[in-house]
GROMACS .gro file of C-alpha atoms in nm:
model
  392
    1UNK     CA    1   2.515  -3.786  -1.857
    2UNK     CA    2   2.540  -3.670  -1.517
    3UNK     CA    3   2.422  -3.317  -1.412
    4UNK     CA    4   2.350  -3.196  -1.081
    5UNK     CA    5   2.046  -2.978  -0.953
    6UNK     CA    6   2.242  -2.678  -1.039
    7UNK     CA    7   2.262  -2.731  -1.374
    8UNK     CA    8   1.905  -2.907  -1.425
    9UNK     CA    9   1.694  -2.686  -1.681
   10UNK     CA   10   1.373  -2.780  -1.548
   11UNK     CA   11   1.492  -2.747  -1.181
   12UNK     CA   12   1.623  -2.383  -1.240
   13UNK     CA   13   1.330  -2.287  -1.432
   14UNK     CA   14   1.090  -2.444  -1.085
   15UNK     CA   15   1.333  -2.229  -0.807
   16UNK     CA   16   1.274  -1.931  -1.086
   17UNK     CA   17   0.912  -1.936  -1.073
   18UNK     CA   18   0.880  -2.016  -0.715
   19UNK     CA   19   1.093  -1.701  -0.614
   20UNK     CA   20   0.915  -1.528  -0.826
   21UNK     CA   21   0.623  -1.634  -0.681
   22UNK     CA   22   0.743  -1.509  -0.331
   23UNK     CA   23   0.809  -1.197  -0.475
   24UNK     CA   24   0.447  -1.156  -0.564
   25UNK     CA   25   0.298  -1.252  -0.247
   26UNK     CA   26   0.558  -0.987  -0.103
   27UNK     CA   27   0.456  -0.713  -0.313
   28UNK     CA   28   0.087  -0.755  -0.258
   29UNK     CA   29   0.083  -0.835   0.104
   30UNK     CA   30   0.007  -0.546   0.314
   31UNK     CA   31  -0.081  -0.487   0.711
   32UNK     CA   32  -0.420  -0.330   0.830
   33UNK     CA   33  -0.432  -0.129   1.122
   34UNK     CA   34  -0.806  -0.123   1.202
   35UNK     CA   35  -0.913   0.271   1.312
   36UNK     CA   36  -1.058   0.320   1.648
   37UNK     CA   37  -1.435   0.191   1.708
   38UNK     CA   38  -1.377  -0.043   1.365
   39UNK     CA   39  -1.620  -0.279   1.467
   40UNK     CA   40  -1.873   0.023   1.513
   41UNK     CA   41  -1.825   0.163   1.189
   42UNK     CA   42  -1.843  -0.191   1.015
   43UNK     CA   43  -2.182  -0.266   1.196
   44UNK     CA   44  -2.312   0.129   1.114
   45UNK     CA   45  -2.261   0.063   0.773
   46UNK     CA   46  -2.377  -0.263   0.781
   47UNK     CA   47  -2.731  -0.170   0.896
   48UNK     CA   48  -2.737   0.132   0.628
   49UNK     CA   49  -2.712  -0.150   0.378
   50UNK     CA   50  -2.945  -0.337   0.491
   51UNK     CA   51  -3.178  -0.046   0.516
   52UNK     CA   52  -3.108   0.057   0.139
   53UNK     CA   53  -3.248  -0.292   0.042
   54UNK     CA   54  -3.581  -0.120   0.199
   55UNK     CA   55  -3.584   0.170   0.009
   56UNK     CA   56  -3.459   0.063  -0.356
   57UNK     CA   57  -3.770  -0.081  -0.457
   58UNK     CA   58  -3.817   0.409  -0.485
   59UNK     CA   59  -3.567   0.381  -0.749
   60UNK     CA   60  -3.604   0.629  -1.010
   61UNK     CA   61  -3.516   0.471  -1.353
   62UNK     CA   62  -3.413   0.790  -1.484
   63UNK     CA   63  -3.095   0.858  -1.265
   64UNK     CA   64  -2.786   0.605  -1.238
   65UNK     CA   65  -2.828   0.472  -0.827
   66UNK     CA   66  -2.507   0.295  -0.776
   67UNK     CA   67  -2.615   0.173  -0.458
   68UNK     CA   68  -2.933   0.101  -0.560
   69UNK     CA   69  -3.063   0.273  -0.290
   70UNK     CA   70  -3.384   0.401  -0.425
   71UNK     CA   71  -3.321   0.749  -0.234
   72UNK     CA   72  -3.157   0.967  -0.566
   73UNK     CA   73  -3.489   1.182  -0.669
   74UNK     CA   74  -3.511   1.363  -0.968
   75UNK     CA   75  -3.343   1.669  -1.142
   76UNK     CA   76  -3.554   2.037  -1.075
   77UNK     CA   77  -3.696   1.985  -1.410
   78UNK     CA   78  -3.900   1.689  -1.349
   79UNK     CA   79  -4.021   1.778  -1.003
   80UNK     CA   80  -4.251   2.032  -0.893
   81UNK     CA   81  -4.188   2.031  -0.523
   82UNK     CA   82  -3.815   2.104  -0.589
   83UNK     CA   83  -3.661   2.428  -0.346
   84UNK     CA   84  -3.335   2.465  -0.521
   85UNK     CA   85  -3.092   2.312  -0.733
   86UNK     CA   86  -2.845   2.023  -0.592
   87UNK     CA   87  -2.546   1.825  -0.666
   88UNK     CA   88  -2.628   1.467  -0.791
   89UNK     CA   89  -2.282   1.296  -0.699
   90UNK     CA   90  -2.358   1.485  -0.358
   91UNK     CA   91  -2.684   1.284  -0.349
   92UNK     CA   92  -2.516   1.010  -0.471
   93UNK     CA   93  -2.213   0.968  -0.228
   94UNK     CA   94  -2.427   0.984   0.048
   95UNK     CA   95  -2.640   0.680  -0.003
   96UNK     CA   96  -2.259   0.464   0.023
   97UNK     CA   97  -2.333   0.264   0.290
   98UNK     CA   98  -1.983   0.332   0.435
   99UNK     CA   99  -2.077   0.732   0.516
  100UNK     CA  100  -2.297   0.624   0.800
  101UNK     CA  101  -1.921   0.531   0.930
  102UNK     CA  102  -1.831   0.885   0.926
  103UNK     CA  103  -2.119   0.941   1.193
  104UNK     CA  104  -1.959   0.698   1.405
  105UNK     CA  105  -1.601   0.876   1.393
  106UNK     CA  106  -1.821   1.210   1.497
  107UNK     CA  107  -1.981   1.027   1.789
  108UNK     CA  108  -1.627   0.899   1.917
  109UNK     CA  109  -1.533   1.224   1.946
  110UNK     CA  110  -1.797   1.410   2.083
  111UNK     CA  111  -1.814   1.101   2.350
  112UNK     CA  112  -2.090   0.938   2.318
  113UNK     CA  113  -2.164   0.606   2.469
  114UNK     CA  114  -2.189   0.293   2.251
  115UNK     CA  115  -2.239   0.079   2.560
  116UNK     CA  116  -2.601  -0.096   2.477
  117UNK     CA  117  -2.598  -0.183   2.909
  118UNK     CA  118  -2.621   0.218   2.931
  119UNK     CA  119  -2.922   0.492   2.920
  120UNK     CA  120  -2.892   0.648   2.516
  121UNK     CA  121  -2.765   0.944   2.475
  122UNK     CA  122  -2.970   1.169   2.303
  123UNK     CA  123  -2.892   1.411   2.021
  124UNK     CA  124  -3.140   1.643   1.838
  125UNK     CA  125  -3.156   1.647   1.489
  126UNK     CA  126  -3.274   1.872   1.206
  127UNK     CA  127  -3.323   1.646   0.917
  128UNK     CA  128  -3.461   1.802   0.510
  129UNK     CA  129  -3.566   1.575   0.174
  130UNK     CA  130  -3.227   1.656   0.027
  131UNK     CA  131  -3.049   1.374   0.158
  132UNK     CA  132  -3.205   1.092   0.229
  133UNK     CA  133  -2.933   0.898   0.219
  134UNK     CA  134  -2.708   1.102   0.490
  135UNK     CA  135  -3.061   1.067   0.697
  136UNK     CA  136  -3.029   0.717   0.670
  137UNK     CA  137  -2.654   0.716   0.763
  138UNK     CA  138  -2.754   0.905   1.036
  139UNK     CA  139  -3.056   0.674   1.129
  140UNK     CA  140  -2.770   0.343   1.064
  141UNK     CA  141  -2.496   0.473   1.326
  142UNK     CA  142  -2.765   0.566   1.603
  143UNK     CA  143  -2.882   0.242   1.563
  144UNK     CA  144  -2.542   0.077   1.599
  145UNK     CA  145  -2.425   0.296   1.872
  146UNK     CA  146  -2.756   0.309   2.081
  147UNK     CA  147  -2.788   0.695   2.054
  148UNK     CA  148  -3.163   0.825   2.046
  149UNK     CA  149  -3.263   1.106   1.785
  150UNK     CA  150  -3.500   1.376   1.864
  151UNK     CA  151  -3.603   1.423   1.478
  152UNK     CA  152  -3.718   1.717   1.308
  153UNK     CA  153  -3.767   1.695   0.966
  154UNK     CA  154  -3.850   1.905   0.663
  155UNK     CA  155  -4.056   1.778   0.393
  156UNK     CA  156  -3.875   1.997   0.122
  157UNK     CA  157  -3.568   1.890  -0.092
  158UNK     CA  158  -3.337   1.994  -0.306
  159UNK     CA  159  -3.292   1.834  -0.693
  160UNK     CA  160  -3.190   1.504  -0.686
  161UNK     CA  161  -3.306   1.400  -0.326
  162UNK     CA  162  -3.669   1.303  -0.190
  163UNK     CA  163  -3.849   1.565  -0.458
  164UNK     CA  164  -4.057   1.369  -0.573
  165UNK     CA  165  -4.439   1.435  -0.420
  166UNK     CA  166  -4.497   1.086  -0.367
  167UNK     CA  167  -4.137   0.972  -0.267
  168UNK     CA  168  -4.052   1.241  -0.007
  169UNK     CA  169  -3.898   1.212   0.322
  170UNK     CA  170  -4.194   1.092   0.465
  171UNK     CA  171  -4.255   0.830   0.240
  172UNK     CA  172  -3.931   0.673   0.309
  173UNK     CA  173  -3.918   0.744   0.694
  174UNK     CA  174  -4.279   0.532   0.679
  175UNK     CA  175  -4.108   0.286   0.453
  176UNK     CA  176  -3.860   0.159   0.717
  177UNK     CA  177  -4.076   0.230   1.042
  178UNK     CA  178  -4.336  -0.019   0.889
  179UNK     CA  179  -4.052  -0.269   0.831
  180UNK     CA  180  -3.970  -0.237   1.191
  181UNK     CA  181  -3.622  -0.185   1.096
  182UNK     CA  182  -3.577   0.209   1.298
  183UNK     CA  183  -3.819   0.320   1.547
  184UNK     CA  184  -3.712   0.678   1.505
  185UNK     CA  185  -3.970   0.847   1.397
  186UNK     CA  186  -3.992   1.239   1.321
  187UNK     CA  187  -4.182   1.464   1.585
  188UNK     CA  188  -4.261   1.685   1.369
  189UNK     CA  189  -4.247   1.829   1.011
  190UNK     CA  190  -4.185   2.166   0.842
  191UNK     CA  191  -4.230   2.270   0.488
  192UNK     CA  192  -3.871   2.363   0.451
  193UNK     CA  193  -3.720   2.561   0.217
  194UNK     CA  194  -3.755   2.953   0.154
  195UNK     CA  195  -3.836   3.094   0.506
  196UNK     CA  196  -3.897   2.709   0.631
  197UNK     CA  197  -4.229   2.780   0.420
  198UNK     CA  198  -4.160   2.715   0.068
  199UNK     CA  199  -4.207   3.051   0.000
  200UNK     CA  200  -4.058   2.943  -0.345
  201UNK     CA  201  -4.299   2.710  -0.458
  202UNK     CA  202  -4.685   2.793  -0.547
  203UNK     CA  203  -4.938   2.784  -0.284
  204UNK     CA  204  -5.138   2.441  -0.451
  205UNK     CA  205  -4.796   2.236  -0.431
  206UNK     CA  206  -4.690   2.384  -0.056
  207UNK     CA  207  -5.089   2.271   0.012
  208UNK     CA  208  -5.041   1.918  -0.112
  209UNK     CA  209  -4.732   1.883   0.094
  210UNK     CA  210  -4.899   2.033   0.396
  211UNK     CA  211  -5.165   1.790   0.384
  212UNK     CA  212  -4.942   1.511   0.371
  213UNK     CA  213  -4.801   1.616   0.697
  214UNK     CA  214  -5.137   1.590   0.814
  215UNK     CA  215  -5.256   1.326   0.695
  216UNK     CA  216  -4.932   1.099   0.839
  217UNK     CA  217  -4.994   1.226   1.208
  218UNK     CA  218  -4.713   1.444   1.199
  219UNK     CA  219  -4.708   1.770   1.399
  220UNK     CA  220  -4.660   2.033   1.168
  221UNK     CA  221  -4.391   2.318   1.240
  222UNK     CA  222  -4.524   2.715   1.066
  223UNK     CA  223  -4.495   3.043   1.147
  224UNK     CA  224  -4.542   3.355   0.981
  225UNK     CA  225  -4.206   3.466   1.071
  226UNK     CA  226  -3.884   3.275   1.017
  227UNK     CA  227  -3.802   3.305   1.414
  228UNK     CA  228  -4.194   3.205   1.502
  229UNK     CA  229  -4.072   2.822   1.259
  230UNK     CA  230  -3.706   2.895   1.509
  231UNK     CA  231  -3.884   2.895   1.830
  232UNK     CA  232  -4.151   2.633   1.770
  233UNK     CA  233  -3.846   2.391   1.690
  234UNK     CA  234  -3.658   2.506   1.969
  235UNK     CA  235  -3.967   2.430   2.201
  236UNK     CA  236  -4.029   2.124   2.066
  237UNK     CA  237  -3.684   1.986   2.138
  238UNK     CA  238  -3.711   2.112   2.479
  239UNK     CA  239  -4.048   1.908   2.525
  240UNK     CA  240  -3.847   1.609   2.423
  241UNK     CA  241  -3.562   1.618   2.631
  242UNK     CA  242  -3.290   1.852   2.847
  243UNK     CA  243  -2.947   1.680   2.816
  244UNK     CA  244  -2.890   1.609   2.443
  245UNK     CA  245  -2.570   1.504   2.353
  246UNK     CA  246  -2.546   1.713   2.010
  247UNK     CA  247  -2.723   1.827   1.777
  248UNK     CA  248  -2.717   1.713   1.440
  249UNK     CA  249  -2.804   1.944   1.094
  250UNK     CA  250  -2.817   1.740   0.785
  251UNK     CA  251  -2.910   1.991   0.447
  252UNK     CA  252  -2.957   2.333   0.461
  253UNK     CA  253  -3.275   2.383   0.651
  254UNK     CA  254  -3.291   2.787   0.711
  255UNK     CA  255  -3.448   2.743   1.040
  256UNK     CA  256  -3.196   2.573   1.168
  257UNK     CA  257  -2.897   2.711   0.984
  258UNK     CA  258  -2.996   3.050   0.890
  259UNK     CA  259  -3.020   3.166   0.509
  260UNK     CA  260  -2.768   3.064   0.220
  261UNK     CA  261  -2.567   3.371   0.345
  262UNK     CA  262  -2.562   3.321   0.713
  263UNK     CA  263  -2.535   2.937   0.708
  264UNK     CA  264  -2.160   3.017   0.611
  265UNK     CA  265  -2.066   3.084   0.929
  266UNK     CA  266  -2.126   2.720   1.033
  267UNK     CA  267  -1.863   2.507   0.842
  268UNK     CA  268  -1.954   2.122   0.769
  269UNK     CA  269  -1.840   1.878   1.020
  270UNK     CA  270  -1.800   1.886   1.348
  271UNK     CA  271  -1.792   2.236   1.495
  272UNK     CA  272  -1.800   2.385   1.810
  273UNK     CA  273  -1.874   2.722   1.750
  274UNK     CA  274  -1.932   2.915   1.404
  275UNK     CA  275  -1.618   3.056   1.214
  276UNK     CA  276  -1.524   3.389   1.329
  277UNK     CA  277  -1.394   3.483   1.061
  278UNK     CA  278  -1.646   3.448   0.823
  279UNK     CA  279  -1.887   3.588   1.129
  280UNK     CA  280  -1.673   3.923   1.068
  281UNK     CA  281  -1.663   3.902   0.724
  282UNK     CA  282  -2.051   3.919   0.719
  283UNK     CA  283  -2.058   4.147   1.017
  284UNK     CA  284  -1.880   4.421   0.761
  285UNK     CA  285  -2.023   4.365   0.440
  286UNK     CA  286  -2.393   4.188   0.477
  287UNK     CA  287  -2.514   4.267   0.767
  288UNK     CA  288  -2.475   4.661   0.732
  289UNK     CA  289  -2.686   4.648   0.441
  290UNK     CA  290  -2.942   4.394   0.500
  291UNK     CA  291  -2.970   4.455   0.925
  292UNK     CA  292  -3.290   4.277   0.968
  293UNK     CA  293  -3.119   3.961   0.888
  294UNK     CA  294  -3.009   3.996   1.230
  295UNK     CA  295  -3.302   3.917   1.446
  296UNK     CA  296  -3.291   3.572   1.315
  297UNK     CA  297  -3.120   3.336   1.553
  298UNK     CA  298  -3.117   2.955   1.393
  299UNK     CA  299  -3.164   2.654   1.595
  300UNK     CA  300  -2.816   2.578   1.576
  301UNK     CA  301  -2.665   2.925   1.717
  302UNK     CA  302  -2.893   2.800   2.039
  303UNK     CA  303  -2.727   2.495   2.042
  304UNK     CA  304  -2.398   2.625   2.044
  305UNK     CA  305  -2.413   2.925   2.214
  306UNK     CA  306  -2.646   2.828   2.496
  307UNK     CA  307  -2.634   2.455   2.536
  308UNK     CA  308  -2.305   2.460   2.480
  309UNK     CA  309  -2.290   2.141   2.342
  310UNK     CA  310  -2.125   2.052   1.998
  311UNK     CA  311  -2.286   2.027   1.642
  312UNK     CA  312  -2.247   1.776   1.363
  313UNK     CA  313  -2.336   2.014   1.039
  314UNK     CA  314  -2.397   1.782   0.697
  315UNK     CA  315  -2.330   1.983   0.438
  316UNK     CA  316  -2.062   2.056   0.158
  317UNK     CA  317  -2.072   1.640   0.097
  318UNK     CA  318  -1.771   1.667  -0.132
  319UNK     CA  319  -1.531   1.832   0.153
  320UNK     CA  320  -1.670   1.561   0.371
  321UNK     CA  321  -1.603   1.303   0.146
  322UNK     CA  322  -1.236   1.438   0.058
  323UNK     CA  323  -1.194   1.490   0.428
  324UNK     CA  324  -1.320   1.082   0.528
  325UNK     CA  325  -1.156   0.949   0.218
  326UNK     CA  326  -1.481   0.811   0.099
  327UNK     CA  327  -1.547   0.863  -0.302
  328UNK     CA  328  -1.730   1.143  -0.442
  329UNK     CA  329  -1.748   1.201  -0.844
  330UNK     CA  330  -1.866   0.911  -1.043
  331UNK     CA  331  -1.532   0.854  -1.139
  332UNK     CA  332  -1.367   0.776  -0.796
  333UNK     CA  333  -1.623   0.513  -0.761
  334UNK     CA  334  -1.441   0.167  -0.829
  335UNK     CA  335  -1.574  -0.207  -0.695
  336UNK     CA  336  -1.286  -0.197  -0.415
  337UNK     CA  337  -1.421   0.126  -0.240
  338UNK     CA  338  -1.759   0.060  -0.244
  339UNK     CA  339  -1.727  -0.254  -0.034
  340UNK     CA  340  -1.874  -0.221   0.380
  341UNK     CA  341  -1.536  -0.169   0.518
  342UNK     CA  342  -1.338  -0.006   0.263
  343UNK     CA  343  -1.149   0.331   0.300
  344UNK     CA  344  -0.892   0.443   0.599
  345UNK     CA  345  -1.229   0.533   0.818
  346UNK     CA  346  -1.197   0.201   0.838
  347UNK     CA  347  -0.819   0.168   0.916
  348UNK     CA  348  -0.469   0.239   0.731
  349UNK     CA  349  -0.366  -0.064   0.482
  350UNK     CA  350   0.039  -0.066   0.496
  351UNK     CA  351   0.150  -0.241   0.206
  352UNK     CA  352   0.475  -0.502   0.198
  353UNK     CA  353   0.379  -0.639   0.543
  354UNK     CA  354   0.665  -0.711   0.750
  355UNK     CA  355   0.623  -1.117   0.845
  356UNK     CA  356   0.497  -1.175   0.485
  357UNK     CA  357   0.865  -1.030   0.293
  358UNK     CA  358   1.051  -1.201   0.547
  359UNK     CA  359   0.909  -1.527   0.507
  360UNK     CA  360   0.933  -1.505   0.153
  361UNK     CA  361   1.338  -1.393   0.188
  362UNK     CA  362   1.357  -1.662   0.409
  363UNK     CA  363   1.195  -1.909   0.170
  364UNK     CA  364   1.366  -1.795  -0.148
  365UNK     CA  365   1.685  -1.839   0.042
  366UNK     CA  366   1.623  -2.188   0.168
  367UNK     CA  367   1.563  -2.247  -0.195
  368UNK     CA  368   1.881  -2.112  -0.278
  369UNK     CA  369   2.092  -2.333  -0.013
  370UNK     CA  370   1.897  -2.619  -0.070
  371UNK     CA  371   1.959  -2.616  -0.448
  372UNK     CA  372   2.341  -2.549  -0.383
  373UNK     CA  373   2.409  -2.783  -0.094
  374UNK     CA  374   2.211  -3.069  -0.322
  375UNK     CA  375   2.414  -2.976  -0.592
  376UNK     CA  376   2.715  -3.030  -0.370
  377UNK     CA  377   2.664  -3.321  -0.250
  378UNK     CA  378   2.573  -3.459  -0.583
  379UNK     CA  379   2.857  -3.394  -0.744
  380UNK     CA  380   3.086  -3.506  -0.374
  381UNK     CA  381   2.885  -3.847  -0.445
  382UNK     CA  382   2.971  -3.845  -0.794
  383UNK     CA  383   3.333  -3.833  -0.745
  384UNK     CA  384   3.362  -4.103  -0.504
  385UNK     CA  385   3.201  -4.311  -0.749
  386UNK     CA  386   3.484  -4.188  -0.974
  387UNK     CA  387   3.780  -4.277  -0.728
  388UNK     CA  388   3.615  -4.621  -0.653
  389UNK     CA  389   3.612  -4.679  -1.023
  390UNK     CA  390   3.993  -4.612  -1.084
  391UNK     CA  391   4.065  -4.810  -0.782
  392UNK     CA  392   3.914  -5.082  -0.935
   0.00000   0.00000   0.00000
């Protein structure tokens, strides 16, 4: 029995399940529009993974380390060197290798060179135990971009970062200077925390920790007054250099931000000057009662106010993280985002991309006339075969 294409079971069923098809690859397709200095930002976070496969073998079985990055310490509970308490998905996010990215945006728009042919530019930076992992991100996009740090660090740490005595900051600074894999090295180390002196530990654990300074040739940053640990910084930097770049806070150090009160003047990110706002705010209703607070200038107000040059302030990791699209609570974490490359730091996915639908109309209708013009000249063929018949 004769049937053309058109009315062919199996051959309807085939064009159905090839359109559909189409529509598939239409729906799923998408355009990506790479951000500016992608293939900085890919390389930065590159390197930072890399450099985690350093570190993990610190793990701490006790705490889930997504990247298994061997940076995420302990809670305050099971540390004794531990200043104050911390956020563990803060800890967390910033051991994703894609946050030394962010670093790279910061850089762009401060202006500093990536051009390897060029003289570094150099930034100074004021680095705790808290976050290793934003250290490391840190460490990942100077490498990348060919920016030289001026470190000072602080051997204290909040819960859930380097607080462990014998995994602290300078543990894992060592760890990948003896790999050869950074050559920055810190130029000198404070005690951190209350007063930059641990004032809120006991004396035998802020001993231990000052011997370890010691004992790993580091030059160790005291004073008996918060502005003496303020000044020696601030002379220290100047030793190293007179044209930085930026200067870079990552944690809460008090010498270089101030206390927990007056470090909220200096919003995370990159700023250019503290908030005034807030400034006012504590003008009227802290610093009238506590006035002493006032003779205590952080390393970061002389930054900004007389180098005049911009600061990169890591703190508040969930605004950041919001703010970068990067994921924060355990929950946002899914195998997509966590991939080098993922997020719109990286660039802006459009989905439906243009050339893709189009082909795919195109196809689907070329199916369509195909299937129809066959069909037509089927059944054209099958009536002359008809009329020669009656001739006959």
């Amino acid at each position: 029995m004769f049937r053309p294409y058109i009315k062919r079971t199996y051959i309807l069923v085939l064009v159905a399940m090839i359109n559909l098809l189409l529509v598939y690859l239409s729906y799923q397709s998408y355009s990506f529009t790479k951000s500016q200095d992608y293939e900085l930002k890919i390389r930065a976070a590159t390197i930072m993974k890399n450099a985690l496969d350093l570190t993990k073998g610190l793990d701490n079985p006790k705490v889930i380390d997504r990247f298994k990055s061997g940076l995420v310490g302990v809670d305050s509970t099971d540390s004794q060197m531990t200043t104050k308490k911390g956020f563990l998905e803060s800890k967390v996010a910033t051991t994703n290798p894609n946050f030394a990215a962010v670093f790279i945006d910061w850089f762009s728009t401060i202006g500093i060179s990536s051009d390897i042919s060029n003289v570094p530019d150099t930034v100074a930076v004021s680095m705790t135990g808290s976050f290793p992992g934003a250290n490391i991100a840190f460490l990942s996009a100077c490498k990348a971009s060919n920016v030289y740090p001026v470190i000072i660090s602080s051997i204290g740490s909040s819960s859930w970062g380097a607080n462990q005595i014998d995994k602290t900051w300078i543990e894992i600074e060592n760890t990948l200077i003896d790999a050869n894999f950074f050559n920055y090295k810190s130029k000198a180390f404070s005690l951190g925390g209350d007063n930059d002196q641990l004032d809120e530990l006991p004396d035998d654990i802020k001993k231990i920790l000052e011997n370890k300074i010691i004992k790993n040739n580091y030059d160790i940053i005291s004073g008996d007054q918060m502005q003496d640990a303020v000044n020696k910084r601030i002379k220290k930097y100047k030793e190293q250099s007179s044209n930085y770049k930026a200067y870079v806070n990552i944690g809460g150090s008090s010498a270089s931000l101030g206390d927990s009160t007056t470090s909220k003047m200096y919003l995370p990110g990159l700023i250019f000057g503290k908030d005034e706002a807030i400034a006012d705010a504590l003008d009227d209703e802290y610093y009238d009662e506590y006035e002493y607070q006032q003779e205590v200038i952080p390393v970061v107000e002389y930054f900004l106010s007389e180098q005049k040059i911009p600061v990169i302030n890591v703190r508040n990791i969930n605004n950041l993280c919001e703010w970068y699209g990067l994921p924060y609570s355990n929950l946002s974490f899914n195998d997509d985002n966590v991939e080098v490359g993922a997020g719109e730091l990286f660039g802006i996915k459009t989905k439906h991309r243009f050339s893709v639908v189009w082909l795919s109309t195109l196809a689907s209708l070329a199916l369509i006339a195909w299937l129809a013009i066959s069909s037509i000249i089927q059944v054209n063929n099958k009536m002359k075969e008809i009329d020669n018949d009656s001739i006959i």
